[in-house]
Short mmCIF file of C-alpha atoms in Angstrom, two decimals:
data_model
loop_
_atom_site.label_atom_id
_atom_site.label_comp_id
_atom_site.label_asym_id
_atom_site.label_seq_id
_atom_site.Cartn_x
_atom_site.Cartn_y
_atom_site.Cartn_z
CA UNK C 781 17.12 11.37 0.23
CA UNK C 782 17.36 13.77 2.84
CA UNK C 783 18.15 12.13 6.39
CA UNK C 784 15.18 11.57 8.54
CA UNK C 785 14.44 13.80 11.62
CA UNK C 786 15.29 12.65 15.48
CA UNK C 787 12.43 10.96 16.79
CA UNK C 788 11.30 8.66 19.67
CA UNK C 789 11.24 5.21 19.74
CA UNK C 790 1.78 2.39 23.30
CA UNK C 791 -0.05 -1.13 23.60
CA UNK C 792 0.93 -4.49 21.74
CA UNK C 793 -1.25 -3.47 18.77
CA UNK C 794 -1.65 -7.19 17.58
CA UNK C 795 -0.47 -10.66 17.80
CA UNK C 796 3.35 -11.11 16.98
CA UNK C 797 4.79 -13.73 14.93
CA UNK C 798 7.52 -15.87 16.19
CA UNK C 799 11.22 -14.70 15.03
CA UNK C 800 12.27 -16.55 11.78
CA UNK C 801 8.75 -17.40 10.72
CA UNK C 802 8.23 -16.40 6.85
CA UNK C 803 6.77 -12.44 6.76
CA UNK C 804 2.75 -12.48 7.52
CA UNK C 805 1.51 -9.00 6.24
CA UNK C 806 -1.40 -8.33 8.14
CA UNK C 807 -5.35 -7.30 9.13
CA UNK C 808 8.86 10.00 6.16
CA UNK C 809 11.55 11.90 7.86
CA UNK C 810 11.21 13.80 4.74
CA UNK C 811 9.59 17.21 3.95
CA UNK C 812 6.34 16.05 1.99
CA UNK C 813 5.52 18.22 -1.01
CA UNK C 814 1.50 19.10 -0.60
CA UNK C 815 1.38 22.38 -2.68
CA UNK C 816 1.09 22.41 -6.23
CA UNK C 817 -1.36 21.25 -8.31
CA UNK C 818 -2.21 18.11 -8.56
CA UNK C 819 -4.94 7.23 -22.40
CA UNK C 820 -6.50 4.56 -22.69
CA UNK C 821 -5.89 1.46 -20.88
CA UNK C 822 -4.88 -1.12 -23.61
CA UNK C 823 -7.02 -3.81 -22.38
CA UNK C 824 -5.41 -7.38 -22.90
CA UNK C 825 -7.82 -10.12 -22.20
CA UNK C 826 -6.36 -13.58 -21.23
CA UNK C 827 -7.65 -16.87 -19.90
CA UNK C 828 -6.20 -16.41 -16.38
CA UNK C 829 -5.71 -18.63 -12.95
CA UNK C 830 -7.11 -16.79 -10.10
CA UNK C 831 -5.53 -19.44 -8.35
CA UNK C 832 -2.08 -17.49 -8.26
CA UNK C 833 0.79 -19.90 -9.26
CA UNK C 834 4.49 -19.18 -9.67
CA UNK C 835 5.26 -18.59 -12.88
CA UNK C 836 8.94 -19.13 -14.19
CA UNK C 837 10.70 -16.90 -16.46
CA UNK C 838 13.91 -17.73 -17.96
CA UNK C 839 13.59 -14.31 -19.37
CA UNK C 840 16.00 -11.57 -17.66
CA UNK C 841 13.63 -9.07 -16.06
CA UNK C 842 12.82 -5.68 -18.37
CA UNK C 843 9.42 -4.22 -18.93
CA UNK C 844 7.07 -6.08 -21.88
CA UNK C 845 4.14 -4.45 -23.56
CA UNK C 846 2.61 -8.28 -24.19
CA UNK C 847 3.82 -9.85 -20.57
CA UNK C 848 5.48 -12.57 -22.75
CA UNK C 849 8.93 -10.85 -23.51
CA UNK C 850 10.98 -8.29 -22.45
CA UNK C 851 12.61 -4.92 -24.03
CA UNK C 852 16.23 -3.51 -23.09
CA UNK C 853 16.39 -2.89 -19.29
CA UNK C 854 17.74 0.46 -19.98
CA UNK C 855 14.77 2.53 -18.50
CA UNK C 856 11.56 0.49 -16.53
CA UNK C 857 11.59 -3.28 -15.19
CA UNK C 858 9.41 -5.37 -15.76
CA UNK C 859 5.42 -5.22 -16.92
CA UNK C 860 3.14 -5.50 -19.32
CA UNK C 861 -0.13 -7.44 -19.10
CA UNK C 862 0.73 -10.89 -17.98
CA UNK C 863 -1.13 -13.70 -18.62
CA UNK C 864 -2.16 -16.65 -16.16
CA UNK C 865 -2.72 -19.73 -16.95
CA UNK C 866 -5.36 -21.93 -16.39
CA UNK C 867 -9.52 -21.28 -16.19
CA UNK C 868 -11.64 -17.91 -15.07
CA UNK C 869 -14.09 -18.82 -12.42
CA UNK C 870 -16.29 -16.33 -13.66
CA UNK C 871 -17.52 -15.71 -17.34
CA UNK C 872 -16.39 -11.97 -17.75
CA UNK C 873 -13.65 -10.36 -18.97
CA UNK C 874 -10.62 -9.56 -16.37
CA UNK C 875 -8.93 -5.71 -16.19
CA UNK C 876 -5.14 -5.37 -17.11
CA UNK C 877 -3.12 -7.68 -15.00
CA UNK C 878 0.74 -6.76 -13.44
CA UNK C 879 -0.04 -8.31 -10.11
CA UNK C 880 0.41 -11.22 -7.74
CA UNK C 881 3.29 -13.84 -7.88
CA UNK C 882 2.89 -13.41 -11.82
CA UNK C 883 4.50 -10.35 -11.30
CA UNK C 884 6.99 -10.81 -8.95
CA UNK C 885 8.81 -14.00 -10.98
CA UNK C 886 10.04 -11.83 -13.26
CA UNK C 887 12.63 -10.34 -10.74
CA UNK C 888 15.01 -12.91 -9.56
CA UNK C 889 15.75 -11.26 -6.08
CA UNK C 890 11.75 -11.35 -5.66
CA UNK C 891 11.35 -14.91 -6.27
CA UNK C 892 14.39 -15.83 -3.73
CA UNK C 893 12.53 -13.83 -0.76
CA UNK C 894 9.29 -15.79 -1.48
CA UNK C 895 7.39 -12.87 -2.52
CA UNK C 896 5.78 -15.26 -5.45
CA UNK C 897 4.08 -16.64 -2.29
CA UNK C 898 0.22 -15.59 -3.28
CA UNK C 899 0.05 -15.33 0.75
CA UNK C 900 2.71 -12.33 0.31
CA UNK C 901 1.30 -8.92 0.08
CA UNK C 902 3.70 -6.19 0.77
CA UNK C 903 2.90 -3.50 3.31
CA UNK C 904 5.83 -0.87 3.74
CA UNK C 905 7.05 1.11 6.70
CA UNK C 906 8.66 4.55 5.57
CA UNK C 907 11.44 5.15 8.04
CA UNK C 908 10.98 2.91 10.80
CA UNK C 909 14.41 2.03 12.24
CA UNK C 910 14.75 -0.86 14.02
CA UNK C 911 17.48 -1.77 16.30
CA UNK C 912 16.37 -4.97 17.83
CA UNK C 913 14.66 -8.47 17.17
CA UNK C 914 12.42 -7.28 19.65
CA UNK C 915 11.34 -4.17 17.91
CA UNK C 916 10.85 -5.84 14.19
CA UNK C 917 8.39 -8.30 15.46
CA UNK C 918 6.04 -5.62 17.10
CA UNK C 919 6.58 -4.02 13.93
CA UNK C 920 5.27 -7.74 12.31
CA UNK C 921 2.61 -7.62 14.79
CA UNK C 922 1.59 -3.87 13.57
CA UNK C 923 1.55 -6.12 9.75
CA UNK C 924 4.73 -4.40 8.70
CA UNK C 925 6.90 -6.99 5.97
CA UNK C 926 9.20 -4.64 4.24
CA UNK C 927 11.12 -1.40 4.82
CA UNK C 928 11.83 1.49 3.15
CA UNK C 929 14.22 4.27 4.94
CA UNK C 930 16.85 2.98 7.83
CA UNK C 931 19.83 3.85 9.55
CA UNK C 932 23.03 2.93 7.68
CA UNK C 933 24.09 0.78 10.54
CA UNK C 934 21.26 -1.33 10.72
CA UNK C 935 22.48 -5.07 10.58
CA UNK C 936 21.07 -7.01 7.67
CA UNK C 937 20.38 -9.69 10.40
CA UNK C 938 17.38 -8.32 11.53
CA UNK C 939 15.92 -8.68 8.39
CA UNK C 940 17.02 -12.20 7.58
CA UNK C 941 16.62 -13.36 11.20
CA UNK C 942 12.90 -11.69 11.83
CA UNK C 943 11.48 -12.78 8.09
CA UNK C 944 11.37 -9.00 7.09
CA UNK C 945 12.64 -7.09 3.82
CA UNK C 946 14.83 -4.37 2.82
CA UNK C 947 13.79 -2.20 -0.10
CA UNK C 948 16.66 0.46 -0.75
CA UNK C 949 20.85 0.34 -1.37
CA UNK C 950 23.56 -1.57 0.84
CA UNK C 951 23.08 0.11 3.98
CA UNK C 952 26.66 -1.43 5.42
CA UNK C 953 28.92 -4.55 4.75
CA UNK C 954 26.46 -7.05 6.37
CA UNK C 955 24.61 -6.72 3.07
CA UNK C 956 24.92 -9.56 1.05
CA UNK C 957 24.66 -8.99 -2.28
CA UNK C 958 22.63 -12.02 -2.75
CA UNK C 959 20.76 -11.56 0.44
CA UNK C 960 17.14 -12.52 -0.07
CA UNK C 961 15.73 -10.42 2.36
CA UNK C 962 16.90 -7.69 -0.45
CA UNK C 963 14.71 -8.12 -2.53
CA UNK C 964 14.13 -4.49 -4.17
CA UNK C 965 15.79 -1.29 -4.40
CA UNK C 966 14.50 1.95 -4.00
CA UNK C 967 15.01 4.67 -6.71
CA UNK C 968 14.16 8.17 -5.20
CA UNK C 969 11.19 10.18 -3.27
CA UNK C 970 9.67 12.96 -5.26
CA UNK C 971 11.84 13.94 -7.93
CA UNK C 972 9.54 15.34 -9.95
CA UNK C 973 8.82 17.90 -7.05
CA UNK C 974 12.78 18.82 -6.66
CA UNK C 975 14.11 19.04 -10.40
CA UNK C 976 13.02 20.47 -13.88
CA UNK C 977 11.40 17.69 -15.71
CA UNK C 978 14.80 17.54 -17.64
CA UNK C 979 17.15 17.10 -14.73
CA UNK C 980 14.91 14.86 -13.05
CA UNK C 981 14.71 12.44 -15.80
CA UNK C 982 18.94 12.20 -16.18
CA UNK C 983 18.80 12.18 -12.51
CA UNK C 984 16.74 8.92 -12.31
CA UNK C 985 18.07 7.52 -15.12
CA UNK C 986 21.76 7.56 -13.36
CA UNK C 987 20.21 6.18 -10.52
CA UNK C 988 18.53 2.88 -12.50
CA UNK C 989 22.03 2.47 -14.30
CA UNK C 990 23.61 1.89 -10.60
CA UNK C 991 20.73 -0.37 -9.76
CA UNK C 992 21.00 -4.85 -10.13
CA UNK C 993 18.89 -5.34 -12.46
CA UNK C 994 17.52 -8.85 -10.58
CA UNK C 995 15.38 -6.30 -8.34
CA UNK C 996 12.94 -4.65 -9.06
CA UNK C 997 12.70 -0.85 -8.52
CA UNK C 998 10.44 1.80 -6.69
CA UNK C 999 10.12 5.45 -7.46
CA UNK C 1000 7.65 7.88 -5.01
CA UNK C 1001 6.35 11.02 -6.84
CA UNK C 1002 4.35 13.53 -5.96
CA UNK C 1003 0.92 14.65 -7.00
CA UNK C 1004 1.82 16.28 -9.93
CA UNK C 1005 2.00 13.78 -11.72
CA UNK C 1006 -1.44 12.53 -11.89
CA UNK C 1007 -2.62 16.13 -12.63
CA UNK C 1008 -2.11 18.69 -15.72
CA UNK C 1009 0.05 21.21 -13.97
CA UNK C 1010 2.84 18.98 -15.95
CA UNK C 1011 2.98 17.96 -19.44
CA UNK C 1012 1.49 14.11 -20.16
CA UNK C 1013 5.10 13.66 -22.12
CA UNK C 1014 6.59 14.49 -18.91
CA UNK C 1015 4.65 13.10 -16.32
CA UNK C 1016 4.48 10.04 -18.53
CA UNK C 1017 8.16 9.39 -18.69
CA UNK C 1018 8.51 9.61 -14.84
CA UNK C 1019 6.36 7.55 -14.23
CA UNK C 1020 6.99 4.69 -16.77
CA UNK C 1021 10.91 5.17 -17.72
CA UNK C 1022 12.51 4.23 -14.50
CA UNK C 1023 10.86 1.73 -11.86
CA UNK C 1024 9.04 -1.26 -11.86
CA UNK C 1025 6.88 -0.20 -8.57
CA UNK C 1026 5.28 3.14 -8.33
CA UNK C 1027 3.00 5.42 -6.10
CA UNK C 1028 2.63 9.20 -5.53
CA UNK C 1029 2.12 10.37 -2.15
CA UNK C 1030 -1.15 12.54 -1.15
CA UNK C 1031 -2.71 13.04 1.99
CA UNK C 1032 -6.21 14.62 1.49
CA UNK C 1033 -7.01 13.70 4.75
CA UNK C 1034 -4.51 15.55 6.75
CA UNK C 1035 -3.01 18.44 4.15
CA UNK C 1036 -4.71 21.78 3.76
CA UNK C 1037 -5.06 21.34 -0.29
CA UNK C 1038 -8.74 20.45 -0.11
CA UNK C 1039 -9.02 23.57 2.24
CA UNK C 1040 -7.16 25.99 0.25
CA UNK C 1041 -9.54 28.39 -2.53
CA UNK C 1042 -9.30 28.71 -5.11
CA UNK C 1043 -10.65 24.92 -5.00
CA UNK C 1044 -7.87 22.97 -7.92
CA UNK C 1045 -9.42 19.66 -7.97
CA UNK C 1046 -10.05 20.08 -11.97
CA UNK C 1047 -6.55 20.15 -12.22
CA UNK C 1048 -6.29 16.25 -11.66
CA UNK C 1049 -6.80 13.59 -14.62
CA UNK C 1050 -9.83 12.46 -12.61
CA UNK C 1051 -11.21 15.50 -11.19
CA UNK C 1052 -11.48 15.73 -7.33
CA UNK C 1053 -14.99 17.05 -6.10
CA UNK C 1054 -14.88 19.58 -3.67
CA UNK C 1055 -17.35 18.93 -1.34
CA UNK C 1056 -15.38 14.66 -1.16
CA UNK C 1057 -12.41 16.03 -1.57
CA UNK C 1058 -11.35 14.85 2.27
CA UNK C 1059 -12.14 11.48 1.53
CA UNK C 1060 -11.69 7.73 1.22
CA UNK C 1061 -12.44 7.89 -2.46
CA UNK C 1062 -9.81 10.65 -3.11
CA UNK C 1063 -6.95 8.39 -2.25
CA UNK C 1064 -8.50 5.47 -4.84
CA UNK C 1065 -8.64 8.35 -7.40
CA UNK C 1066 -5.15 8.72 -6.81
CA UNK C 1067 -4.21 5.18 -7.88
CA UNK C 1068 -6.51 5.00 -10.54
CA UNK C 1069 -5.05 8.26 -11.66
CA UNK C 1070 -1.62 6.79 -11.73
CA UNK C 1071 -2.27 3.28 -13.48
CA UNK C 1072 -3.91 5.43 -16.34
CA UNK C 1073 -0.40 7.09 -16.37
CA UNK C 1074 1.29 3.84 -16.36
CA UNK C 1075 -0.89 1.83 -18.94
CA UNK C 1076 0.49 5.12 -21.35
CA UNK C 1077 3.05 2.85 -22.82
CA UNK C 1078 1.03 -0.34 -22.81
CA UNK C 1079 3.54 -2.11 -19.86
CA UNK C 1080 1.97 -1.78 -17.10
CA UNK C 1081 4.14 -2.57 -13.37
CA UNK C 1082 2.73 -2.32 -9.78
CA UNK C 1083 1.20 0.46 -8.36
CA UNK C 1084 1.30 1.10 -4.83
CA UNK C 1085 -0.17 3.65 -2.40
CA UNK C 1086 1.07 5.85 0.65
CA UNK C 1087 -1.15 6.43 3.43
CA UNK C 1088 -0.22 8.90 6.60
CA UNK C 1089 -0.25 6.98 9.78
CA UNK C 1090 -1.07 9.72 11.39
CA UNK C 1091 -0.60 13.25 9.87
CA UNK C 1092 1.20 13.84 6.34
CA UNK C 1093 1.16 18.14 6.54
CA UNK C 1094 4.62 19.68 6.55
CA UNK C 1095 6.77 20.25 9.54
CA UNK C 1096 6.32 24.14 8.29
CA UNK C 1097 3.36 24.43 7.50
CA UNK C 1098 -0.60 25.13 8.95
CA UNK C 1099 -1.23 22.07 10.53
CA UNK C 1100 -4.63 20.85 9.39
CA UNK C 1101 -5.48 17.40 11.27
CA UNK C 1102 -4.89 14.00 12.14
CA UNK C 1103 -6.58 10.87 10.26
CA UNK C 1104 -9.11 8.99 12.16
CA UNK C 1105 -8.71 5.54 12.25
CA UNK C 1106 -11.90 4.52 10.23
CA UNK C 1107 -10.32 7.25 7.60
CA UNK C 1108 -7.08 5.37 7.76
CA UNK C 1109 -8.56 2.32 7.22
CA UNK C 1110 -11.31 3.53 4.39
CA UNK C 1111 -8.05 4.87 2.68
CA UNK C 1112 -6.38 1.75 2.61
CA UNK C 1113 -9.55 -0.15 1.69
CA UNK C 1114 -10.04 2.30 -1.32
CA UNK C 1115 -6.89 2.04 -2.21
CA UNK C 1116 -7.35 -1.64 -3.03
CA UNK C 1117 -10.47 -1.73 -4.66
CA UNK C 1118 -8.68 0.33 -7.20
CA UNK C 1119 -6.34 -1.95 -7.81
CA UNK C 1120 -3.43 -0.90 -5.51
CA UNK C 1121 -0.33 -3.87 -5.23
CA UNK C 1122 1.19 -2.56 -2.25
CA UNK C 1123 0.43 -0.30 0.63
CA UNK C 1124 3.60 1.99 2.36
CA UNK C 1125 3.01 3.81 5.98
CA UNK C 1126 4.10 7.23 6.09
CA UNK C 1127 5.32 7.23 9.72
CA UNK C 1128 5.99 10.19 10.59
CA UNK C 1129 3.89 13.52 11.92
CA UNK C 1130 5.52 16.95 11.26
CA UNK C 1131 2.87 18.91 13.01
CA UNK C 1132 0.23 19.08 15.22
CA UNK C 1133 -0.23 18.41 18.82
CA UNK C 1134 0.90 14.68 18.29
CA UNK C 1135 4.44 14.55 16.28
CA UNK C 1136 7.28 11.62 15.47
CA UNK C 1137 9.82 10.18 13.74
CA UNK C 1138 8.55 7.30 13.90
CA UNK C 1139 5.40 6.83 15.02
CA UNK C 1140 5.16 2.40 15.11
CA UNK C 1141 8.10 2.24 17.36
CA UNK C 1142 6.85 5.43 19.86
CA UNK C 1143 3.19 3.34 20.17
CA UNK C 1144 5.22 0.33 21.25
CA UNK C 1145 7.41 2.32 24.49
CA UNK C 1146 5.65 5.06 25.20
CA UNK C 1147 2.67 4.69 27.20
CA UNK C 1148 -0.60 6.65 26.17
CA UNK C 1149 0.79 7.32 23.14
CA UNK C 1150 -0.98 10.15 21.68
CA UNK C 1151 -0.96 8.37 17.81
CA UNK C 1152 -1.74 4.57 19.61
CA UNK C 1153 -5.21 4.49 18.48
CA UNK C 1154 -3.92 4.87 14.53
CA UNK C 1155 -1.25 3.01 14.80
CA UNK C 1156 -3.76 0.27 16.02
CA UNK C 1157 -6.37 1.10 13.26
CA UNK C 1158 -3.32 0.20 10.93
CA UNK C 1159 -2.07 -2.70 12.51
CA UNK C 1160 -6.44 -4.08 12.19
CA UNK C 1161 -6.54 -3.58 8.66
CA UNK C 1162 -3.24 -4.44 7.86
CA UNK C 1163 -4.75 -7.92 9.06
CA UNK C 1164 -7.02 -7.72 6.58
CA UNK C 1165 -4.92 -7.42 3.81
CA UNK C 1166 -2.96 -10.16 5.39
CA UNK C 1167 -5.97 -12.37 5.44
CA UNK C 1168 -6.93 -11.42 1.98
CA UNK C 1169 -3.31 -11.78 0.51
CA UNK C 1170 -4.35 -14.88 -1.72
CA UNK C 1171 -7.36 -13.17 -2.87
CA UNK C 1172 -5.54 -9.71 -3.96
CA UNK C 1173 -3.03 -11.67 -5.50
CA UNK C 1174 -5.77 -12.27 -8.28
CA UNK C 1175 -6.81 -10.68 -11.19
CA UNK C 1176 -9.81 -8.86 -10.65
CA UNK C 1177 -12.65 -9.32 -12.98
CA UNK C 1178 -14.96 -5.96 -14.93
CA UNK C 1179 -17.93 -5.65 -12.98
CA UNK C 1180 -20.24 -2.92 -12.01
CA UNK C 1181 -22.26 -3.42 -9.42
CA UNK C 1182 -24.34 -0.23 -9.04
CA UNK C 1183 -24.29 3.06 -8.96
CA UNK C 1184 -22.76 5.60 -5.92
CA UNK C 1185 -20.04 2.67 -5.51
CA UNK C 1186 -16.77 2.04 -6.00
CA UNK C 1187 -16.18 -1.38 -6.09
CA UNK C 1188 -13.83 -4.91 -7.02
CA UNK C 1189 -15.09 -8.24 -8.01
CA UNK C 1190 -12.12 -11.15 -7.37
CA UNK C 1191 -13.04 -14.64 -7.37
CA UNK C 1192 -10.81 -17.44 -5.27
CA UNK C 1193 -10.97 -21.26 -4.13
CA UNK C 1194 -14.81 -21.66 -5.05
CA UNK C 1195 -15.97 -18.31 -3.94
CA UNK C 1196 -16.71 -14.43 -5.16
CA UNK C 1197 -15.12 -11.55 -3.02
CA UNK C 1198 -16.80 -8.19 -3.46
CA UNK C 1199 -14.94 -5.33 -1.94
CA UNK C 1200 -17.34 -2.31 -1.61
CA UNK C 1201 -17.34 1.44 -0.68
CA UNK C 1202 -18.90 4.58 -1.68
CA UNK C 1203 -17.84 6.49 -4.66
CA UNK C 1204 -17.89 9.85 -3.16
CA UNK C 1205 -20.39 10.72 -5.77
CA UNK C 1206 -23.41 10.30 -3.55
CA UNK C 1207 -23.81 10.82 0.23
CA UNK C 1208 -23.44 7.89 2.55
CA UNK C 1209 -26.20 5.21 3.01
CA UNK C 1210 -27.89 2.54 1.54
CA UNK C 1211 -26.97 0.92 -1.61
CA UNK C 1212 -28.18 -1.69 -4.05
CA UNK C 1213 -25.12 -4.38 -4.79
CA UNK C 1214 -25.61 -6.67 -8.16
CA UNK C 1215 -24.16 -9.57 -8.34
CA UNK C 1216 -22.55 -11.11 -11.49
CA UNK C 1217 -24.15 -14.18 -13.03
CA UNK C 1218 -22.26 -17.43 -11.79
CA UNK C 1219 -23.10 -16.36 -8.55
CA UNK C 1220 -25.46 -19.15 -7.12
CA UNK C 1221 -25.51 -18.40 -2.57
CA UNK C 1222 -28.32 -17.24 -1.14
CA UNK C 1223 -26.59 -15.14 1.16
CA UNK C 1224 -23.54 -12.91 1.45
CA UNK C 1225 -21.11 -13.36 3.70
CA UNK C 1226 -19.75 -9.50 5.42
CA UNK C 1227 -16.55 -10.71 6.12
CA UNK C 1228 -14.51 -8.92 9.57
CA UNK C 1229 -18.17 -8.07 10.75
CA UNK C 1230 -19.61 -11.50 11.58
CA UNK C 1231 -23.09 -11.25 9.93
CA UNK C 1232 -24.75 -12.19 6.72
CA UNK C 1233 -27.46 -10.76 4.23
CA UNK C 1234 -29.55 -12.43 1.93
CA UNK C 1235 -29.37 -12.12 -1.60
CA UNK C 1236 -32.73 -11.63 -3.45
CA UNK C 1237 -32.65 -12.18 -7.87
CA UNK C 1238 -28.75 -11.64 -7.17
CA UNK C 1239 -29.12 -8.15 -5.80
CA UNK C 1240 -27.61 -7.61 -1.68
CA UNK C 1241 -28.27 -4.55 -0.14
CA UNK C 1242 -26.23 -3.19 2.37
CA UNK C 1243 -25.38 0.33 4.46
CA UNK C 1244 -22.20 2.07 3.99
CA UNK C 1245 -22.53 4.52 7.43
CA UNK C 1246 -19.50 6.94 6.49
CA UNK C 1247 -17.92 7.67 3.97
CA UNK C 1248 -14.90 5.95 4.79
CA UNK C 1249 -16.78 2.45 5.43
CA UNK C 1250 -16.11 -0.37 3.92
CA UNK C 1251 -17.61 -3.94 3.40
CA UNK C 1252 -16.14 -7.12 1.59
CA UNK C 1253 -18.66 -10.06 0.81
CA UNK C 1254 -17.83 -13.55 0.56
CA UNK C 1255 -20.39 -15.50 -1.60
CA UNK C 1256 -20.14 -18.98 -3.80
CA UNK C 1257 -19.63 -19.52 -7.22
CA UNK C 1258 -21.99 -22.00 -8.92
CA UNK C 1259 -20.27 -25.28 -9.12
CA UNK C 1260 -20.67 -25.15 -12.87
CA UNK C 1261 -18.14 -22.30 -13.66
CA UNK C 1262 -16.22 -22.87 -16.88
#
């Protein structure tokens, strides 16, 4: 990777947890690739616990197309569609499942940091060094658990003292090899934007050889590989060869693609609409896109999703603007609703009026930091996914619930969550939510917004505003659930 760019080290975003407490996720500087252009799920249906339990596997970890086995660890980790045991609280049929503390048992350096904990849900800082106790728990306050990207002389103390994880190589000697805040290592950033398909694919398989195989792996890509402008062989083998977590990074909020004519959003395995291109519903696209990559091979692992904190253009290029923080927080939220396992910060700006190496740490000691209000949009729905962890950390269930949306039907502890947004298919507005049967409340719940709507013949209507808002309704489960 290349080595991150100088940058300066705002207001106390949120609440900070005590040193040595176990992580609470909460509610690059690299050159970032935005030019070029940009299968059938196999659909496993098990009798799952949405109650997420720790599963033990004897099993050494390597990638499964059933979830009940493993093949040679030579290329990917671990996946497949994993069962759950125990009873659905709903009667219909659940998508593909590679999440929660199901997941993470398979990987033995996972299951020693507690991230089988269905209360851990892993939110990643890209390049945020810290130097300090001090400095990781604002970081913990902003809902960062895990880092990606650090100076090589960063103490592993800091980690194992603050409750905090290291996903990458042995920065220095402090590193115990059995550390368990180490719990995953990180493959490479973009490779399919800096080799031929050929070279990339010996270079990343080098790279997994070197790698324990007790943790599991990440590998960033770029956009091409959720579009045609490669080969589905190619793009395919990236993608499902070599790691065990995934994401591709695209900032359609802040990168002049969407701006740039002629319009290449048919280029993409779900094509991007021009006039929604700048949207929320662009970056769930995106991880849709890449779990119908993944499910290719029929071993499915966890797909995660970058977000800009700020601004994600290139340092050389037209700058075209900075997220707002509703659109940073309606690209996180659409993120999850299609099905993303992790969320990673890109934290740095390369242009523009307001520019860092690391923008977390300069919105704790600089005052009026120009990026605070972001960096406090983050930190506010970071606490949502903290709050939410247990729910998540479910499999979700197939349900539609009207048209113009984009939504994700969970159900946990005696309740049904519904996370909503707009599809970007229709203009913002009013909308008609169905409920699934099994549903017996009489009102809904709007969780974060302290108010409640009825529900009439198991229909809720609600108002999406923008295009980046989101809603998530809380509502009970008839007591009579198989």
């Amino acid at each position: 990777m290349s080595t991150p760019r100088t940058g300066a080290t705002g207001t106390q975003p949120a609440e900070v947890a005590p040193t040595g407490e176990p992580p609470r996720p909460r509610g690059r500087v690299r050159r970032r690739a935005w030019t070029g252009a940009a299968a059938a799920l196999v659909v496993v249906l098990v009798v799952v616990l949405v109650v997420a339990l720790v599963v033990q596997d004897d099993d050494p970890p390597g990638r499964s197309a059933d979830g009940t086995g493993d093949t040679d660890t030579g290329g990917g980790g671990a996946g497949g569609v994993l069962p759950q045991e125990g009873v659905a609280l709903l009667d219909l049929p659940r998508i593909p499942w590679e999440g929660g503390p199901e997941y993470w048992s398979r990987f033995p350096a996972a299951v020693a940091a507690g991230w089988t904990d269905p209360s851990f849900f892993p939110v990643v800082a890209w390049y945020d060094g810290i130097s300090s106790d001090e400095e990781v728990q604002y970081d913990r306050g902003v809902g960062i658990n895990t880092y990606i990207g650090m100076d090589a002389a960063t103490p592993y103390s800091l980690f194992a003292d603050n409750g905090v994880f290291w996903m990458g190589s042995r920065l220095n000697e402090s590193f115990p090899e059995d550390g368990a805040n180490w719990p995953a290592s990180f493959l490479d950033d973009e490779v399919d934007g800096r080799f031929t398909p050929e070279d990339g694919r010996a270079h990343l398989e080098q790279l997994r050889e070197d790698l324990p195989p007790d943790r599991p792996a990440y590998a960033n890509f770029t956009q091409t590989v959720v579009s045609t402008d490669m080969s589905d062989a190619d793009a395919e083998a990236y993608v499902n060869d070599y790691s065990d977590i995934v994401s591709v990074d695209m900032y359609w909020y802040t990168i002049p693609f969407c701006d740039l004519r002629p319009f290449r959003g048919s280029v993409y395995l779900q094509p991007i609409r021009e006039d929604t291109c700048r949207t929320a519903s662009s970056y769930g696209a995106v991880v849709e896109m890449l779990r119908e990559r993944d499910a290719a091979d029929g071993r499915l692992q966890a797909v995660w999703q970058f977000v800009e904190l700020l601004n994600g253009g290139p340092g050389e290029g037209p700058f075209t603007a900075e997220i707002e923080p509703g659109q940073l927080q309606g690209a996180v939220m659409s993120s999850l609703i299609n099905e993303a396992r992790g969320i990673v910060w890109f934290n740095q700006s390369l242009s523009g009026p307001c520019q860092g190496g690391n923008l977390i740490r300069l919105s704790q000691v600089q005052q009026d930091f120009c990026g605070a209000e972001q960096v406090a949009a983050a930190a506010e729905v970071n606490g949502v996914v903290r709050d939410l962890a247990a729910v998540l950390n479910t499999q979700s269930y197939e349900w539609d619930a009207g048209p113009g949306l984009d939504t994700m039907l969970k159900a946990h502890d005696g309740s049904a969550y519904l996370f909503a947004m707009v599809d970007g298919s229709q203009d913002p507005g009013e909308r008609t939510l169905r409920l699934p049967p099994g549903v017996e409340g009489t009102t809904a719940e709007v969780l974060f917004e302290d108010r409640s709507l009825p529900i009439d013949d198991g229909v809720v209507v609600d108002t999406f505003a923008e295009e980046h808002t989101w809603h998530v309704y809380r509502v009970a489960l008839a007591e009579d659930q198989p």
